């Protein structure tokens, strides 16, 4: 875990123009991130607040789109899975599988992800204590034994991601003790999801999630100082018109300066 | 919603002797519950804290066991589903499908449950604000249109269940404002899960959930007074040796007195 | 603790016309409350959110006004104290001294209140665990030994009041387990403050506290069912124009029906 | 607010040997802290959890002890006040008055502190939202107009301190968004109290506060990165035998390395 890494991309896959615009930007930025950048985008937003909200292109088309991103940019790719049967086909294309926070306790999904041999990033549920993630990581690890095919930038097979914890209806807090506690409980690198952590559940339009985008840099800086090994940030050239999570994405044109600052802080914190 | 009803049973299906012992007890008790009793047991505990913890008999054998309970006692049956493809076969046997709290945002699961035409009880996630459940209920309702086959004791096609809300690591609180808010947001009967609400996540043995069983009667009474339409309670003749959720189940031999008290309170509260 | 009692009155003392109007209403209502009614009003709101907000008439004039209420109605009187030196003069006039929630840890104030020999009602701070109130009660009791002059309606010398617990910025939750835990920790009657518990700190006008008045009946009912020995409710004939706490007071013309319902529920809960 | 400053010292005044040992250590360390160090110790712990716990030497002797520290080391001195009448005599000796968190809403105390003309550090209550501190600061500022005699290291007349926020019974969380929000609401420097923030209320011996001393460096680093202008840390050569707050003090022999790291981080964060 010797170098800060970044997982970044749009919340959901859109058309190739948008996907590649973001990915190429990230590929250039990756040269200045010691641990590199993993491109993230979802093929299915499977748990939208409201029925009828846009979910993305679905698995088949989504995997094709991700393969094009990979080929065009050379970036490693991460996407999230929602059902056990998605894990194997997804693992054919992507480099890292991600377990959404709401699903971090679903044994079959964790085991199916582990069994692919791909590294797995498990997000911590908003209601979970850090030590509660030990079981999630063990489920992945037991299933992955003998199947290892690839690794995270940190060299690990499993990572755990903090994405904010319930702090009253409509708000999340990031407990900075959590990175140490997660690392000790899980023996895995700990990632800070700086953009979902500023969500305001139910405070957006029509009961959707709102977001306090202005706190992304503050929380990311605090997390790096508190010991996060990696950062996760959703980004978009025009968040206000993104199909999902706009209120909590960082505008693409603000990303480079933010990341540069995080790298400097990381070096000062680990000196 | 004119009569208090109860959903009760062991946490997970065990052998027929245990299942029937509990169910026959409940069948007798049902005569004294104005809205009746629905028998509940899980065929799969799909989100245990620890890998290796007992999960139950699985769907196929579990449905057979539930069918035997139904035939022996005549009680309507409820069980929970974890994957979309489980909904149709489960609906062939059981009377009510239940969506676990962690899965209350999974669109495909909610829609598959709704599409069976069976009534659906959706548990509220421990991190959710009451109004956040509106979307969950809408997903079920949209999918169930034209498919209605049966109804809950309350005469409704969807119910929402409070099972405790995050209140710091390892503790849950029950917000008694929630019943009114859930009912208004969802236009559905609201059920209080009195036994999972006393869980203490991570405070049991080896990181499993602990539980404060002694608070079940207090919280159930408060919920009935606050307007809950139904109660949900897991019960077992020997909770300390149950394969799951022992610390937060009510001993079977304490159930009748508790339920009698709840019925009296319900009448006083609605008078 | 054999009979439900009520502490009620306007938030702060106003002119005699208002004070007596409320008090005479309560004196009539007291005949239908098994444990009787204690009249409450503050002479000083010593911790308003904003500088410049109305604080009340001050101690000297306030005590005279309370004496007139007592003489006119015969109701026992409660008021709150904020500084140790206020306790002795206040105890000359009132029947019960109250320690505000923010001050429930101030040793000198608790001891000065206890030393008057008057019964003392200590409100639980919004950040306190129930067992944390044991020390507060002990401070009062040690100081009051040998000085007992009067008692609460319940026959006790000290009571503890729940008035809501922090539940994210701007919101409070009432943990219904708290009544049992407080009673066990403190060996004292437990009172539920149903009106301050619906405050919404900072969500009112200009940063003042807002309030969700509509939840007063729900929470009071739940608390009675959960074992509260007494209720505390601020009331006003015209809450929207009251000088403080309007958003969380119960209109005087709704009080009688609410109290009648609470008495019925209390009887059902204790049957 | 151009240089990181530190407020440090033992929790309560002990004998001169201890007071001076700590203060002389801090005087040496101050040369390496850009904004300097203010010595802190309390003459009265006025809100101990338990009656009978050690409170310190009292105001008169305490002020004499603080005067000796000041003379011996030249450090500016901070202490906390609990009653309005303490403010004037305390201001004769100390350089900064501090308002304890539980008392951050007491108007008379805030005004009496402001009226001394000394700078005032107001701690944020564990139940307060950041914007709720605006009123506290205004109360001080209005009272201090025309009386200014001195200033904080930052050049300000009022500061606000975060010392942890309620996060379930027995635990506190530090919300890193709070520094920005406090600064904007109060227009004042924001200080992070890194030692009280790791308290565990009620989890120590006999119901006293426990503490998670090991998280002091993590939280301090995160707060500096998140924009804190100053740090507050209680320290002791032998915390395990200190008369109060031992579980959450930083051992004196670990202070220098921690502070050096914080200065480096502060520079990286503000670069």
mmCIF file with all atom_site columns, C-alpha atoms in Angstrom, chain A residues 44-181:
data_model
loop_
_atom_site.group_PDB
_atom_site.id
_atom_site.type_symbol
_atom_site.label_atom_id
_atom_site.label_alt_id
_atom_site.label_comp_id
_atom_site.label_asym_id
_atom_site.label_entity_id
_atom_site.label_seq_id
_atom_site.pdbx_PDB_ins_code
_atom_site.Cartn_x
_atom_site.Cartn_y
_atom_site.Cartn_z
_atom_site.occupancy
_atom_site.B_iso_or_equiv
_atom_site.pdbx_formal_charge
_atom_site.auth_seq_id
_atom_site.auth_comp_id
_atom_site.auth_asym_id
_atom_site.auth_atom_id
_atom_site.pdbx_PDB_model_num
ATOM 1   C CA . UNK A 1 44  ? -26.795 -0.659  -13.944 1.00 0.00 ? 44  UNK A CA 1
ATOM 2   C CA . UNK A 1 45  ? -27.897 1.604   -11.110 1.00 0.00 ? 45  UNK A CA 1
ATOM 3   C CA . UNK A 1 46  ? -29.868 -1.158  -9.480  1.00 0.00 ? 46  UNK A CA 1
ATOM 4   C CA . UNK A 1 47  ? -31.090 0.692   -6.412  1.00 0.00 ? 47  UNK A CA 1
ATOM 5   C CA . UNK A 1 48  ? -32.319 4.102   -7.514  1.00 0.00 ? 48  UNK A CA 1
ATOM 6   C CA . UNK A 1 49  ? -34.482 5.961   -4.974  1.00 0.00 ? 49  UNK A CA 1
ATOM 7   C CA . UNK A 1 50  ? -37.351 6.239   -7.417  1.00 0.00 ? 50  UNK A CA 1
ATOM 8   C CA . UNK A 1 51  ? -38.838 3.803   -9.906  1.00 0.00 ? 51  UNK A CA 1
ATOM 9   C CA . UNK A 1 52  ? -38.398 5.147   -13.399 1.00 0.00 ? 52  UNK A CA 1
ATOM 10  C CA . UNK A 1 53  ? -35.017 6.799   -12.699 1.00 0.00 ? 53  UNK A CA 1
ATOM 11  C CA . UNK A 1 54  ? -32.357 6.070   -15.341 1.00 0.00 ? 54  UNK A CA 1
ATOM 12  C CA . UNK A 1 55  ? -30.448 2.874   -14.656 1.00 0.00 ? 55  UNK A CA 1
ATOM 13  C CA . UNK A 1 56  ? -27.818 2.701   -17.398 1.00 0.00 ? 56  UNK A CA 1
ATOM 14  C CA . UNK A 1 57  ? -27.291 0.470   -20.434 1.00 0.00 ? 57  UNK A CA 1
ATOM 15  C CA . UNK A 1 58  ? -27.482 -2.910  -18.688 1.00 0.00 ? 58  UNK A CA 1
ATOM 16  C CA . UNK A 1 59  ? -24.796 -5.544  -18.372 1.00 0.00 ? 59  UNK A CA 1
ATOM 17  C CA . UNK A 1 60  ? -24.277 -6.662  -21.938 1.00 0.00 ? 60  UNK A CA 1
ATOM 18  C CA . UNK A 1 61  ? -23.998 -3.271  -23.587 1.00 0.00 ? 61  UNK A CA 1
ATOM 19  C CA . UNK A 1 62  ? -22.270 -1.916  -20.529 1.00 0.00 ? 62  UNK A CA 1
ATOM 20  C CA . UNK A 1 63  ? -19.486 -4.461  -20.657 1.00 0.00 ? 63  UNK A CA 1
ATOM 21  C CA . UNK A 1 64  ? -18.932 -3.666  -24.321 1.00 0.00 ? 64  UNK A CA 1
ATOM 22  C CA . UNK A 1 65  ? -18.690 0.006   -23.498 1.00 0.00 ? 65  UNK A CA 1
ATOM 23  C CA . UNK A 1 66  ? -16.219 -0.696  -20.699 1.00 0.00 ? 66  UNK A CA 1
ATOM 24  C CA . UNK A 1 67  ? -14.122 -2.837  -23.024 1.00 0.00 ? 67  UNK A CA 1
ATOM 25  C CA . UNK A 1 68  ? -13.920 0.092   -25.445 1.00 0.00 ? 68  UNK A CA 1
ATOM 26  C CA . UNK A 1 69  ? -12.786 2.379   -22.626 1.00 0.00 ? 69  UNK A CA 1
ATOM 27  C CA . UNK A 1 70  ? -10.130 -0.104  -21.644 1.00 0.00 ? 70  UNK A CA 1
ATOM 28  C CA . UNK A 1 71  ? -8.864  -0.485  -25.156 1.00 0.00 ? 71  UNK A CA 1
ATOM 29  C CA . UNK A 1 72  ? -8.834  3.222   -25.868 1.00 0.00 ? 72  UNK A CA 1
ATOM 30  C CA . UNK A 1 73  ? -7.102  4.289   -22.674 1.00 0.00 ? 73  UNK A CA 1
ATOM 31  C CA . UNK A 1 74  ? -5.332  1.310   -21.186 1.00 0.00 ? 74  UNK A CA 1
ATOM 32  C CA . UNK A 1 75  ? -6.832  2.137   -17.802 1.00 0.00 ? 75  UNK A CA 1
ATOM 33  C CA . UNK A 1 76  ? -7.809  -0.757  -15.536 1.00 0.00 ? 76  UNK A CA 1
ATOM 34  C CA . UNK A 1 77  ? -11.589 -0.930  -15.169 1.00 0.00 ? 77  UNK A CA 1
ATOM 35  C CA . UNK A 1 78  ? -13.886 -1.309  -12.148 1.00 0.00 ? 78  UNK A CA 1
ATOM 36  C CA . UNK A 1 79  ? -17.616 -1.830  -12.141 1.00 0.00 ? 79  UNK A CA 1
ATOM 37  C CA . UNK A 1 80  ? -20.174 -2.923  -9.592  1.00 0.00 ? 80  UNK A CA 1
ATOM 38  C CA . UNK A 1 81  ? -22.186 -6.136  -9.561  1.00 0.00 ? 81  UNK A CA 1
ATOM 39  C CA . UNK A 1 82  ? -25.610 -6.691  -8.055  1.00 0.00 ? 82  UNK A CA 1
ATOM 40  C CA . UNK A 1 83  ? -26.409 -10.356 -8.547  1.00 0.00 ? 83  UNK A CA 1
ATOM 41  C CA . UNK A 1 84  ? -24.221 -13.461 -8.185  1.00 0.00 ? 84  UNK A CA 1
ATOM 42  C CA . UNK A 1 85  ? -24.664 -14.488 -11.806 1.00 0.00 ? 85  UNK A CA 1
ATOM 43  C CA . UNK A 1 86  ? -23.238 -11.172 -13.037 1.00 0.00 ? 86  UNK A CA 1
ATOM 44  C CA . UNK A 1 87  ? -19.836 -11.800 -11.490 1.00 0.00 ? 87  UNK A CA 1
ATOM 45  C CA . UNK A 1 88  ? -18.373 -14.268 -13.963 1.00 0.00 ? 88  UNK A CA 1
ATOM 46  C CA . UNK A 1 89  ? -19.253 -12.383 -17.164 1.00 0.00 ? 89  UNK A CA 1
ATOM 47  C CA . UNK A 1 90  ? -18.239 -9.079  -15.623 1.00 0.00 ? 90  UNK A CA 1
ATOM 48  C CA . UNK A 1 91  ? -14.901 -10.536 -14.578 1.00 0.00 ? 91  UNK A CA 1
ATOM 49  C CA . UNK A 1 92  ? -14.200 -11.403 -18.209 1.00 0.00 ? 92  UNK A CA 1
ATOM 50  C CA . UNK A 1 93  ? -13.966 -7.705  -18.981 1.00 0.00 ? 93  UNK A CA 1
ATOM 51  C CA . UNK A 1 94  ? -13.194 -5.684  -15.899 1.00 0.00 ? 94  UNK A CA 1
ATOM 52  C CA . UNK A 1 95  ? -10.180 -5.663  -13.608 1.00 0.00 ? 95  UNK A CA 1
ATOM 53  C CA . UNK A 1 96  ? -11.887 -4.996  -10.290 1.00 0.00 ? 96  UNK A CA 1
ATOM 54  C CA . UNK A 1 97  ? -15.382 -5.989  -9.134  1.00 0.00 ? 97  UNK A CA 1
ATOM 55  C CA . UNK A 1 98  ? -17.169 -3.768  -6.699  1.00 0.00 ? 98  UNK A CA 1
ATOM 56  C CA . UNK A 1 99  ? -19.858 -4.714  -4.174  1.00 0.00 ? 99  UNK A CA 1
ATOM 57  C CA . UNK A 1 100 ? -22.322 -1.887  -3.516  1.00 0.00 ? 100 UNK A CA 1
ATOM 58  C CA . UNK A 1 101 ? -22.761 -0.731  0.079   1.00 0.00 ? 101 UNK A CA 1
ATOM 59  C CA . UNK A 1 102 ? -26.349 -1.982  0.403   1.00 0.00 ? 102 UNK A CA 1
ATOM 60  C CA . UNK A 1 103 ? -25.181 -5.438  -0.684  1.00 0.00 ? 103 UNK A CA 1
ATOM 61  C CA . UNK A 1 104 ? -22.089 -5.719  1.511   1.00 0.00 ? 104 UNK A CA 1
ATOM 62  C CA . UNK A 1 105 ? -23.685 -8.445  3.598   1.00 0.00 ? 105 UNK A CA 1
ATOM 63  C CA . UNK A 1 106 ? -25.017 -10.684 0.775   1.00 0.00 ? 106 UNK A CA 1
ATOM 64  C CA . UNK A 1 107 ? -23.005 -13.854 1.115   1.00 0.00 ? 107 UNK A CA 1
ATOM 65  C CA . UNK A 1 108 ? -23.714 -15.323 -2.333  1.00 0.00 ? 108 UNK A CA 1
ATOM 66  C CA . UNK A 1 109 ? -22.730 -12.136 -4.123  1.00 0.00 ? 109 UNK A CA 1
ATOM 67  C CA . UNK A 1 110 ? -19.501 -11.754 -2.145  1.00 0.00 ? 110 UNK A CA 1
ATOM 68  C CA . UNK A 1 111 ? -18.573 -15.361 -2.790  1.00 0.00 ? 111 UNK A CA 1
ATOM 69  C CA . UNK A 1 112 ? -19.395 -15.183 -6.470  1.00 0.00 ? 112 UNK A CA 1
ATOM 70  C CA . UNK A 1 113 ? -17.239 -12.083 -6.784  1.00 0.00 ? 113 UNK A CA 1
ATOM 71  C CA . UNK A 1 114 ? -14.382 -13.728 -4.918  1.00 0.00 ? 114 UNK A CA 1
ATOM 72  C CA . UNK A 1 115 ? -14.616 -16.865 -7.030  1.00 0.00 ? 115 UNK A CA 1
ATOM 73  C CA . UNK A 1 116 ? -13.801 -14.909 -10.164 1.00 0.00 ? 116 UNK A CA 1
ATOM 74  C CA . UNK A 1 117 ? -10.277 -14.398 -8.890  1.00 0.00 ? 117 UNK A CA 1
ATOM 75  C CA . UNK A 1 118 ? -10.555 -10.695 -9.659  1.00 0.00 ? 118 UNK A CA 1
ATOM 76  C CA . UNK A 1 119 ? -9.818  -8.235  -6.887  1.00 0.00 ? 119 UNK A CA 1
ATOM 77  C CA . UNK A 1 120 ? -12.956 -7.019  -5.146  1.00 0.00 ? 120 UNK A CA 1
ATOM 78  C CA . UNK A 1 121 ? -13.719 -3.656  -3.576  1.00 0.00 ? 121 UNK A CA 1
ATOM 79  C CA . UNK A 1 122 ? -16.458 -3.940  -0.943  1.00 0.00 ? 122 UNK A CA 1
ATOM 80  C CA . UNK A 1 123 ? -18.228 -0.768  0.087   1.00 0.00 ? 123 UNK A CA 1
ATOM 81  C CA . UNK A 1 124 ? -19.183 -0.460  3.731   1.00 0.00 ? 124 UNK A CA 1
ATOM 82  C CA . UNK A 1 125 ? -22.906 -0.135  4.362   1.00 0.00 ? 125 UNK A CA 1
ATOM 83  C CA . UNK A 1 126 ? -24.065 3.151   5.819   1.00 0.00 ? 126 UNK A CA 1
ATOM 84  C CA . UNK A 1 127 ? -25.290 1.311   8.913   1.00 0.00 ? 127 UNK A CA 1
ATOM 85  C CA . UNK A 1 128 ? -22.204 -0.830  9.517   1.00 0.00 ? 128 UNK A CA 1
ATOM 86  C CA . UNK A 1 129 ? -19.546 -0.550  12.195  1.00 0.00 ? 129 UNK A CA 1
ATOM 87  C CA . UNK A 1 130 ? -16.036 -0.931  10.788  1.00 0.00 ? 130 UNK A CA 1
ATOM 88  C CA . UNK A 1 131 ? -15.437 -4.337  12.347  1.00 0.00 ? 131 UNK A CA 1
ATOM 89  C CA . UNK A 1 132 ? -18.643 -5.570  10.728  1.00 0.00 ? 132 UNK A CA 1
ATOM 90  C CA . UNK A 1 133 ? -16.783 -5.575  7.425   1.00 0.00 ? 133 UNK A CA 1
ATOM 91  C CA . UNK A 1 134 ? -14.461 -8.346  8.546   1.00 0.00 ? 134 UNK A CA 1
ATOM 92  C CA . UNK A 1 135 ? -17.057 -10.954 7.661   1.00 0.00 ? 135 UNK A CA 1
ATOM 93  C CA . UNK A 1 136 ? -17.635 -9.424  4.233   1.00 0.00 ? 136 UNK A CA 1
ATOM 94  C CA . UNK A 1 137 ? -13.956 -9.560  3.400   1.00 0.00 ? 137 UNK A CA 1
ATOM 95  C CA . UNK A 1 138 ? -13.639 -13.111 4.691   1.00 0.00 ? 138 UNK A CA 1
ATOM 96  C CA . UNK A 1 139 ? -16.487 -14.241 2.447   1.00 0.00 ? 139 UNK A CA 1
ATOM 97  C CA . UNK A 1 140 ? -14.636 -12.851 -0.576  1.00 0.00 ? 140 UNK A CA 1
ATOM 98  C CA . UNK A 1 141 ? -11.257 -14.216 0.451   1.00 0.00 ? 141 UNK A CA 1
ATOM 99  C CA . UNK A 1 142 ? -12.439 -17.746 1.136   1.00 0.00 ? 142 UNK A CA 1
ATOM 100 C CA . UNK A 1 143 ? -14.085 -17.930 -2.261  1.00 0.00 ? 143 UNK A CA 1
ATOM 101 C CA . UNK A 1 144 ? -11.099 -16.516 -4.108  1.00 0.00 ? 144 UNK A CA 1
ATOM 102 C CA . UNK A 1 145 ? -8.446  -18.907 -2.834  1.00 0.00 ? 145 UNK A CA 1
ATOM 103 C CA . UNK A 1 146 ? -6.585  -20.446 -5.711  1.00 0.00 ? 146 UNK A CA 1
ATOM 104 C CA . UNK A 1 147 ? -8.271  -18.206 -8.263  1.00 0.00 ? 147 UNK A CA 1
ATOM 105 C CA . UNK A 1 148 ? -6.176  -15.050 -8.048  1.00 0.00 ? 148 UNK A CA 1
ATOM 106 C CA . UNK A 1 149 ? -5.792  -13.462 -11.467 1.00 0.00 ? 149 UNK A CA 1
ATOM 107 C CA . UNK A 1 150 ? -5.071  -9.838  -10.855 1.00 0.00 ? 150 UNK A CA 1
ATOM 108 C CA . UNK A 1 151 ? -4.565  -7.286  -8.121  1.00 0.00 ? 151 UNK A CA 1
ATOM 109 C CA . UNK A 1 152 ? -5.531  -3.820  -7.042  1.00 0.00 ? 152 UNK A CA 1
ATOM 110 C CA . UNK A 1 153 ? -3.044  -0.983  -7.497  1.00 0.00 ? 153 UNK A CA 1
ATOM 111 C CA . UNK A 1 154 ? -2.087  -1.625  -3.881  1.00 0.00 ? 154 UNK A CA 1
ATOM 112 C CA . UNK A 1 155 ? -1.214  -5.241  -4.628  1.00 0.00 ? 155 UNK A CA 1
ATOM 113 C CA . UNK A 1 156 ? -4.148  -6.562  -2.609  1.00 0.00 ? 156 UNK A CA 1
ATOM 114 C CA . UNK A 1 157 ? -6.981  -8.863  -3.596  1.00 0.00 ? 157 UNK A CA 1
ATOM 115 C CA . UNK A 1 158 ? -9.659  -7.141  -1.520  1.00 0.00 ? 158 UNK A CA 1
ATOM 116 C CA . UNK A 1 159 ? -10.248 -3.539  -0.532  1.00 0.00 ? 159 UNK A CA 1
ATOM 117 C CA . UNK A 1 160 ? -12.845 -1.892  1.686   1.00 0.00 ? 160 UNK A CA 1
ATOM 118 C CA . UNK A 1 161 ? -14.425 1.470   0.991   1.00 0.00 ? 161 UNK A CA 1
ATOM 119 C CA . UNK A 1 162 ? -15.968 3.954   3.393   1.00 0.00 ? 162 UNK A CA 1
ATOM 120 C CA . UNK A 1 163 ? -18.813 5.912   1.770   1.00 0.00 ? 163 UNK A CA 1
ATOM 121 C CA . UNK A 1 164 ? -20.338 7.680   4.764   1.00 0.00 ? 164 UNK A CA 1
ATOM 122 C CA . UNK A 1 165 ? -22.330 6.547   7.754   1.00 0.00 ? 165 UNK A CA 1
ATOM 123 C CA . UNK A 1 166 ? -25.895 7.371   8.781   1.00 0.00 ? 166 UNK A CA 1
ATOM 124 C CA . UNK A 1 167 ? -26.010 10.605  10.778  1.00 0.00 ? 167 UNK A CA 1
ATOM 125 C CA . UNK A 1 168 ? -29.699 11.327  11.116  1.00 0.00 ? 168 UNK A CA 1
ATOM 126 C CA . UNK A 1 169 ? -32.235 11.212  8.306   1.00 0.00 ? 169 UNK A CA 1
ATOM 127 C CA . UNK A 1 170 ? -30.893 12.817  5.153   1.00 0.00 ? 170 UNK A CA 1
ATOM 128 C CA . UNK A 1 171 ? -27.282 13.147  6.234   1.00 0.00 ? 171 UNK A CA 1
ATOM 129 C CA . UNK A 1 172 ? -24.071 11.107  6.377   1.00 0.00 ? 172 UNK A CA 1
ATOM 130 C CA . UNK A 1 173 ? -20.938 11.587  8.442   1.00 0.00 ? 173 UNK A CA 1
ATOM 131 C CA . UNK A 1 174 ? -17.465 10.243  7.795   1.00 0.00 ? 174 UNK A CA 1
ATOM 132 C CA . UNK A 1 175 ? -15.882 8.820   10.918  1.00 0.00 ? 175 UNK A CA 1
ATOM 133 C CA . UNK A 1 176 ? -12.157 9.302   10.436  1.00 0.00 ? 176 UNK A CA 1
ATOM 134 C CA . UNK A 1 177 ? -11.362 6.611   12.991  1.00 0.00 ? 177 UNK A CA 1
ATOM 135 C CA . UNK A 1 178 ? -12.849 4.188   10.513  1.00 0.00 ? 178 UNK A CA 1
ATOM 136 C CA . UNK A 1 179 ? -9.851  3.850   8.215   1.00 0.00 ? 179 UNK A CA 1
ATOM 137 C CA . UNK A 1 180 ? -7.633  2.487   10.977  1.00 0.00 ? 180 UNK A CA 1
ATOM 138 C CA . UNK A 1 181 ? -10.395 0.292   12.327  1.00 0.00 ? 181 UNK A CA 1
#
